[in-house]
Short mmCIF file of C-alpha atoms in Angstrom, two decimals:
data_model
loop_
_atom_site.label_atom_id
_atom_site.label_comp_id
_atom_site.label_asym_id
_atom_site.label_seq_id
_atom_site.Cartn_x
_atom_site.Cartn_y
_atom_site.Cartn_z
CA MET A 6 -13.96 29.39 -32.31
CA LYS A 7 -14.39 30.09 -28.61
CA ARG A 8 -17.66 30.24 -26.68
CA THR A 9 -18.82 30.75 -23.17
CA MET A 10 -21.95 28.72 -21.52
CA SER A 11 -23.46 29.11 -17.90
CA ALA A 12 -25.28 26.14 -16.76
CA LEU A 13 -27.31 25.77 -13.58
CA ALA A 14 -27.14 22.58 -12.37
CA GLU A 15 -28.56 20.38 -9.59
CA ASN A 16 -25.85 20.09 -6.70
CA LYS A 17 -25.32 16.22 -6.50
CA PRO A 18 -22.33 14.03 -7.03
CA GLY A 19 -22.05 12.73 -10.60
CA VAL A 20 -23.59 15.78 -12.78
CA LEU A 21 -19.77 17.49 -13.19
CA ALA A 22 -18.59 13.82 -14.66
CA GLU A 23 -21.19 13.38 -16.87
CA LEU A 24 -21.28 17.16 -18.38
CA ALA A 25 -17.52 16.86 -18.67
CA ALA A 26 -17.76 13.19 -20.52
CA ALA A 27 -20.59 14.70 -22.50
CA PHE A 28 -18.05 17.61 -23.92
CA GLY A 29 -15.15 14.83 -24.54
CA LYS A 30 -17.69 13.06 -26.90
CA SER A 31 -18.52 16.34 -28.66
CA GLY A 32 -14.93 17.23 -29.79
CA ALA A 33 -14.99 20.70 -28.13
CA ASN A 34 -12.11 21.09 -25.85
CA ILE A 35 -12.90 22.87 -22.44
CA LEU A 36 -10.86 26.27 -22.04
CA SER A 37 -11.88 27.15 -18.50
CA LEU A 38 -14.44 25.90 -16.28
CA ALA A 39 -15.78 27.22 -13.05
CA ALA A 40 -17.99 25.15 -10.90
CA GLY A 41 -19.49 27.04 -7.53
CA GLU A 42 -22.15 27.57 -5.10
CA THR A 43 -25.07 29.75 -6.17
CA GLU A 44 -27.90 31.71 -3.81
CA ASN A 45 -29.43 28.80 -3.78
CA PRO A 46 -27.78 25.54 -1.82
CA GLY A 47 -29.29 22.60 -4.12
CA VAL A 48 -28.02 24.52 -7.09
CA SER A 49 -24.73 24.94 -8.28
CA ARG A 50 -23.55 27.40 -11.35
CA ILE A 51 -20.89 26.18 -13.80
CA VAL A 52 -19.23 28.27 -16.63
CA LEU A 53 -17.77 26.72 -19.37
CA ARG A 54 -15.29 28.47 -22.13
CA LEU A 55 -15.24 26.04 -25.28
CA GLU A 56 -13.04 26.09 -28.01
CA GLY A 57 -13.77 23.86 -31.05
CA ASP A 58 -15.72 24.48 -34.35
CA ASP A 59 -19.35 25.65 -34.38
CA GLU A 60 -20.46 22.17 -35.04
CA ALA A 61 -18.88 20.48 -32.01
CA ILE A 62 -20.13 23.27 -29.91
CA ASP A 63 -23.44 23.06 -31.05
CA ALA A 64 -23.12 19.35 -30.10
CA ALA A 65 -22.19 19.49 -26.72
CA GLU A 66 -24.79 22.26 -26.00
CA LEU A 67 -27.15 19.92 -27.17
CA CYS A 68 -26.00 17.01 -25.12
CA LEU A 69 -26.21 19.11 -22.22
CA ARG A 70 -29.63 20.30 -22.44
CA ASN A 71 -30.54 16.62 -22.39
CA LEU A 72 -28.40 15.88 -19.42
CA ASP A 73 -30.28 14.95 -16.35
CA GLY A 74 -29.17 17.42 -13.37
CA ILE A 75 -28.77 20.52 -15.91
CA ILE A 76 -31.80 22.94 -14.97
CA GLY A 77 -30.91 25.54 -17.43
CA ILE A 78 -28.14 27.02 -20.06
CA ASP A 79 -27.28 30.55 -21.43
CA ASP A 80 -25.27 31.25 -23.77
CA LEU A 81 -22.69 34.01 -22.77
CA SER A 82 -21.54 34.85 -26.01
CA ARG A 83 -25.04 37.15 -26.22
CA LYS A 84 -23.19 39.89 -24.28
CA ASP A 85 -25.73 40.86 -21.86
CA PHE A 86 -23.63 39.36 -19.27
CA VAL A 87 -21.08 40.92 -16.69
CA ASP A 88 -18.08 38.41 -17.06
CA ARG A 89 -15.51 38.40 -14.47
CA GLU A 90 -12.36 36.14 -13.99
CA LEU A 91 -9.84 35.91 -11.29
CA VAL A 92 -5.84 35.34 -11.91
CA MET A 93 -3.00 35.01 -9.31
CA ILE A 94 0.29 35.42 -10.94
CA LYS A 95 4.10 34.76 -9.43
CA ILE A 96 6.45 37.16 -11.00
CA ALA A 97 10.40 36.85 -10.83
CA MET A 98 11.50 39.85 -9.28
CA SER A 99 14.80 41.83 -9.23
CA PRO A 100 15.65 44.98 -7.34
CA GLN A 101 16.09 46.54 -10.79
CA SER A 102 12.43 45.54 -11.71
CA THR A 103 10.49 46.35 -8.62
CA GLY A 104 9.65 49.66 -9.52
CA GLN A 105 8.55 48.84 -13.16
CA LEU A 106 6.72 46.01 -11.50
CA MET A 107 4.88 48.01 -9.37
CA GLN A 108 3.86 50.45 -11.66
CA ILE A 109 2.25 47.79 -13.80
CA PHE A 110 0.19 46.74 -11.17
CA GLU A 111 -0.99 50.26 -10.36
CA VAL A 112 -2.42 50.80 -13.99
CA PHE A 113 -3.76 47.51 -13.66
CA ARG A 114 -5.34 47.95 -10.11
CA ALA A 115 -3.71 44.37 -9.12
CA ASN A 116 -3.06 43.84 -5.76
CA VAL A 117 0.00 42.06 -4.11
CA VAL A 118 -0.89 39.28 -2.12
CA GLY A 119 2.72 37.48 -1.52
CA MET A 120 6.30 38.26 -1.97
CA GLY A 121 9.41 36.14 -1.43
CA GLN A 122 13.05 36.90 -1.83
CA GLU A 123 12.95 36.76 -5.60
CA THR A 124 9.11 36.60 -6.53
CA ILE A 125 6.12 38.51 -6.11
CA THR A 126 2.32 37.59 -6.33
CA VAL A 127 -0.29 39.69 -7.34
CA GLU A 128 -4.20 39.05 -7.88
CA LEU A 129 -6.44 40.96 -10.30
CA SER A 130 -10.11 40.54 -11.22
CA GLY A 131 -11.61 41.74 -14.29
CA ASP A 132 -12.66 41.40 -17.77
CA GLN A 133 -10.74 39.02 -19.99
CA GLU A 134 -8.87 41.73 -21.79
CA ARG A 135 -7.74 43.06 -18.51
CA ILE A 136 -6.57 39.97 -17.26
CA ASP A 137 -5.08 39.05 -20.83
CA GLY A 138 -3.37 42.66 -20.97
CA LEU A 139 -1.68 42.32 -17.29
CA ILE A 140 -0.50 38.67 -18.17
CA GLN A 141 1.16 40.36 -21.32
CA MET A 142 3.01 43.01 -19.32
CA VAL A 143 4.46 41.08 -17.00
CA LYS A 144 5.55 38.28 -19.37
CA PRO A 145 8.83 39.58 -20.34
CA TYR A 146 9.76 39.61 -16.24
CA GLY A 147 9.43 35.74 -15.89
CA ILE A 148 5.79 34.33 -14.88
CA LYS A 149 7.02 31.35 -12.60
CA SER A 150 3.58 30.14 -11.59
CA MET A 151 -0.22 31.23 -12.40
CA CYS A 152 -3.79 30.10 -11.76
CA ARG A 153 -7.09 31.61 -13.26
CA SER A 154 -10.34 30.87 -11.83
CA GLY A 155 -12.16 30.88 -15.31
CA MET A 156 -14.85 33.01 -15.81
CA ILE A 157 -17.91 33.90 -14.15
CA ALA A 158 -20.92 36.00 -15.25
CA LEU A 159 -24.29 37.03 -14.07
CA LYS A 160 -26.91 38.49 -16.52
CA ARG A 161 -26.76 42.58 -16.66
CA GLY A 162 -29.77 44.43 -15.34
CA ASP A 163 -32.37 43.29 -12.85
CA GLU A 164 -33.39 40.13 -14.48
CA MET B 1 -14.96 17.03 6.23
CA LYS B 2 -13.87 19.83 3.66
CA ARG B 3 -10.62 19.53 1.82
CA THR B 4 -8.92 21.47 -1.08
CA MET B 5 -6.77 20.03 -3.86
CA SER B 6 -4.85 21.73 -6.59
CA ALA B 7 -4.16 19.54 -9.72
CA LEU B 8 -1.95 19.85 -12.24
CA ALA B 9 -3.02 18.53 -15.70
CA GLU B 10 -2.53 18.32 -19.19
CA ASN B 11 -4.80 20.53 -21.57
CA LYS B 12 -6.14 17.95 -23.37
CA PRO B 13 -9.79 17.05 -23.88
CA GLY B 14 -11.27 14.17 -21.73
CA VAL B 15 -9.07 14.71 -18.53
CA LEU B 16 -11.68 16.69 -16.97
CA ALA B 17 -14.31 13.97 -17.73
CA GLU B 18 -11.88 11.26 -16.13
CA LEU B 19 -11.01 13.40 -12.94
CA ALA B 20 -14.71 14.07 -12.30
CA ALA B 21 -15.88 10.37 -13.12
CA ALA B 22 -12.88 9.11 -10.82
CA PHE B 23 -14.61 11.63 -7.77
CA GLY B 24 -18.12 10.27 -8.57
CA LYS B 25 -16.96 6.76 -7.65
CA SER B 26 -14.95 7.82 -4.68
CA GLY B 27 -18.11 8.99 -2.89
CA ALA B 28 -16.69 12.58 -2.35
CA ASN B 29 -18.82 15.34 -3.31
CA ILE B 30 -17.32 18.19 -5.38
CA LEU B 31 -18.13 21.62 -3.69
CA SER B 32 -16.32 23.87 -6.10
CA LEU B 33 -14.22 23.48 -9.04
CA ALA B 34 -11.98 25.80 -10.83
CA ALA B 35 -9.97 24.52 -14.18
CA GLY B 36 -8.31 27.16 -15.95
CA GLU B 37 -4.84 28.20 -17.84
CA THR B 38 -1.62 28.28 -16.46
CA GLU B 39 1.64 29.99 -17.22
CA ASN B 40 2.18 26.42 -19.62
CA PRO B 41 -0.29 26.46 -22.55
CA GLY B 42 -0.20 22.81 -22.59
CA VAL B 43 -1.01 22.27 -18.92
CA SER B 44 -4.18 23.59 -16.71
CA ARG B 45 -4.56 23.76 -13.05
CA ILE B 46 -7.54 22.26 -11.26
CA VAL B 47 -8.45 23.42 -7.62
CA LEU B 48 -10.93 21.40 -6.19
CA ARG B 49 -12.97 22.00 -2.92
CA LEU B 50 -14.27 18.50 -1.72
CA GLU B 51 -16.91 17.30 0.66
CA GLY B 52 -16.97 13.62 2.21
CA ASP B 53 -15.43 11.58 5.03
CA ASP B 54 -11.81 11.34 5.39
CA GLU B 55 -12.00 8.03 3.49
CA ALA B 56 -13.71 8.94 0.66
CA ILE B 57 -11.62 12.02 0.12
CA ASP B 58 -8.29 10.05 0.38
CA ALA B 59 -9.81 7.42 -2.11
CA ALA B 60 -10.70 10.50 -4.50
CA GLU B 61 -6.95 11.50 -4.03
CA LEU B 62 -5.72 8.17 -5.28
CA CYS B 63 -7.75 7.94 -7.89
CA LEU B 64 -6.74 11.09 -8.89
CA ARG B 65 -3.01 10.26 -8.85
CA ASN B 66 -3.39 7.48 -10.70
CA LEU B 67 -5.00 9.25 -13.69
CA ASP B 68 -3.15 9.48 -17.06
CA GLY B 69 -2.88 13.10 -17.55
CA ILE B 70 -2.65 14.14 -14.12
CA ILE B 71 1.05 15.66 -13.62
CA GLY B 72 1.04 16.55 -9.97
CA ILE B 73 -1.39 16.85 -6.92
CA ASP B 74 -1.16 19.10 -3.87
CA ASP B 75 -3.17 19.17 -0.76
CA LEU B 76 -4.02 22.94 -0.25
CA SER B 77 -5.09 22.16 3.60
CA ARG B 78 -1.64 22.53 4.58
CA LYS B 79 -2.12 26.21 4.80
CA ASP B 80 1.18 27.23 2.90
CA PHE B 81 -0.85 28.81 0.04
CA VAL B 82 -2.31 31.98 -0.69
CA ASP B 83 -5.78 31.19 -1.45
CA ARG B 84 -8.65 33.47 -3.61
CA GLU B 85 -11.98 33.30 -4.71
CA LEU B 86 -14.10 35.58 -6.67
CA VAL B 87 -17.89 36.10 -6.02
CA MET B 88 -20.45 38.14 -8.10
CA ILE B 89 -23.85 38.95 -6.51
CA LYS B 90 -27.08 40.75 -7.39
CA ILE B 91 -28.43 42.12 -4.42
CA ALA B 92 -32.17 43.67 -4.40
CA MET B 93 -32.30 47.37 -3.76
CA SER B 94 -34.62 49.91 -2.70
CA PRO B 95 -33.98 53.50 -2.10
CA GLN B 96 -34.48 52.78 1.83
CA SER B 97 -31.32 50.29 1.57
CA THR B 98 -29.03 52.09 -0.98
CA GLY B 99 -27.13 53.94 1.69
CA GLN B 100 -26.62 50.92 3.92
CA LEU B 101 -25.54 48.53 1.03
CA MET B 102 -22.77 51.04 0.11
CA GLN B 103 -21.32 50.97 3.71
CA ILE B 104 -21.17 47.16 3.80
CA PHE B 105 -19.33 47.15 0.07
CA GLU B 106 -17.04 50.08 1.55
CA VAL B 107 -16.40 47.82 4.43
CA PHE B 108 -15.88 44.71 2.50
CA ARG B 109 -14.01 46.56 -0.43
CA ALA B 110 -16.21 44.94 -3.02
CA ASN B 111 -16.60 46.71 -6.28
CA VAL B 112 -20.08 47.54 -7.82
CA VAL B 113 -19.76 46.10 -11.46
CA GLY B 114 -23.81 46.74 -12.36
CA MET B 115 -26.88 48.39 -11.55
CA GLY B 116 -30.35 48.08 -12.32
CA GLN B 117 -34.10 49.46 -11.30
CA GLU B 118 -34.17 47.20 -8.43
CA THR B 119 -30.96 45.43 -7.66
CA ILE B 120 -27.19 46.27 -7.44
CA THR B 121 -24.15 43.82 -8.37
CA VAL B 122 -21.15 43.71 -6.70
CA GLU B 123 -17.80 41.69 -7.36
CA LEU B 124 -15.43 40.62 -4.12
CA SER B 125 -12.13 38.74 -4.51
CA GLY B 126 -10.69 37.50 -1.15
CA ASP B 127 -10.19 34.33 1.06
CA GLN B 128 -13.38 32.10 1.41
CA GLU B 129 -14.02 34.11 5.27
CA ARG B 130 -14.08 37.08 3.56
CA ILE B 131 -16.62 35.79 0.72
CA ASP B 132 -18.47 34.23 3.18
CA GLY B 133 -18.55 37.50 5.06
CA LEU B 134 -20.05 39.58 2.41
CA ILE B 135 -22.60 36.83 1.64
CA GLN B 136 -23.78 36.88 5.18
CA MET B 137 -24.23 40.51 5.21
CA VAL B 138 -26.06 41.38 2.30
CA LYS B 139 -28.39 38.07 2.47
CA PRO B 140 -31.28 40.08 4.58
CA TYR B 141 -31.76 42.44 1.71
CA GLY B 142 -32.23 39.47 -0.85
CA ILE B 143 -29.73 37.75 -2.86
CA LYS B 144 -31.40 37.79 -6.40
CA SER B 145 -28.75 35.65 -8.37
CA MET B 146 -24.87 34.97 -7.09
CA CYS B 147 -21.97 32.99 -8.88
CA ARG B 148 -18.73 31.69 -7.15
CA SER B 149 -15.64 30.98 -9.36
CA GLY B 150 -14.37 28.58 -6.44
CA MET B 151 -11.21 28.43 -4.77
CA ILE B 152 -7.77 29.38 -6.80
CA ALA B 153 -4.73 29.06 -4.74
CA LEU B 154 -0.55 29.48 -5.04
CA LYS B 155 2.13 28.49 -3.11
CA ARG B 156 3.41 31.06 -0.66
CA GLY B 157 6.99 32.40 -1.35
CA ASP B 158 9.23 31.76 -3.96
CA GLU B 159 8.60 28.50 -4.73
#
């Protein structure tokens, strides 16, 4: 199964290494990880998408809670979060396929960020379903290169 | 100084831990890290934004190149890359400030993704300058919560 967690961590060298090592031991695989700055310069937020059986993920979460430098953890599976991901995709393009591709980009409201002789590069931010939807639609044209940010999330409402 | 690198890594447990440990030893601090899937299910792309003196970052890069599981590294400072970052910000809102905030969101083309009694949450994807610009503009209103994805990047052109 897959689960997503958000951790607040002290922004100091070594925290990420300890976190990744803890997961390595647990047997849970990290599908994606996004670590970035928060409203507080001393604190960074790490959002992890994990894959593994329930036991492995529970073990990983327990390790994480006990780590020095981790301030708090939220389980994002509880669905009271707005989640978003960013993707950039470079797609093969020919004069014949340009029109079709442009229509797909319009439907998904993806932005063209670059164009070459034989490729076109778009960006899209959205929830996982929307991102996966765009990827499925453009796959038949040939994906030359792709970069996903990993999921980021904030609590819904005022909290 | 700050530098950004993009690494292609085998998608297997432990690689991220080794990478983070290598950086811990080098003395370079990881400002942000985005690890996500690529067009190839066996390969993940890790984009790192690093801070430290030149020697520390060079040492970290060398460690990285020698790591088992790392397929290749690009230095994104060379500027032939399109880079993007995603941010979500929850901002304090009062009836008096709503109009001003909405104007800021329109200028930056930021999307409102959530609204509470006292806060409004927006997302924005763009280059670092645009993201930092929005953050500076909304800071005086009160940032309640913020999550940044870390930079992702693809080569410009067809390559």
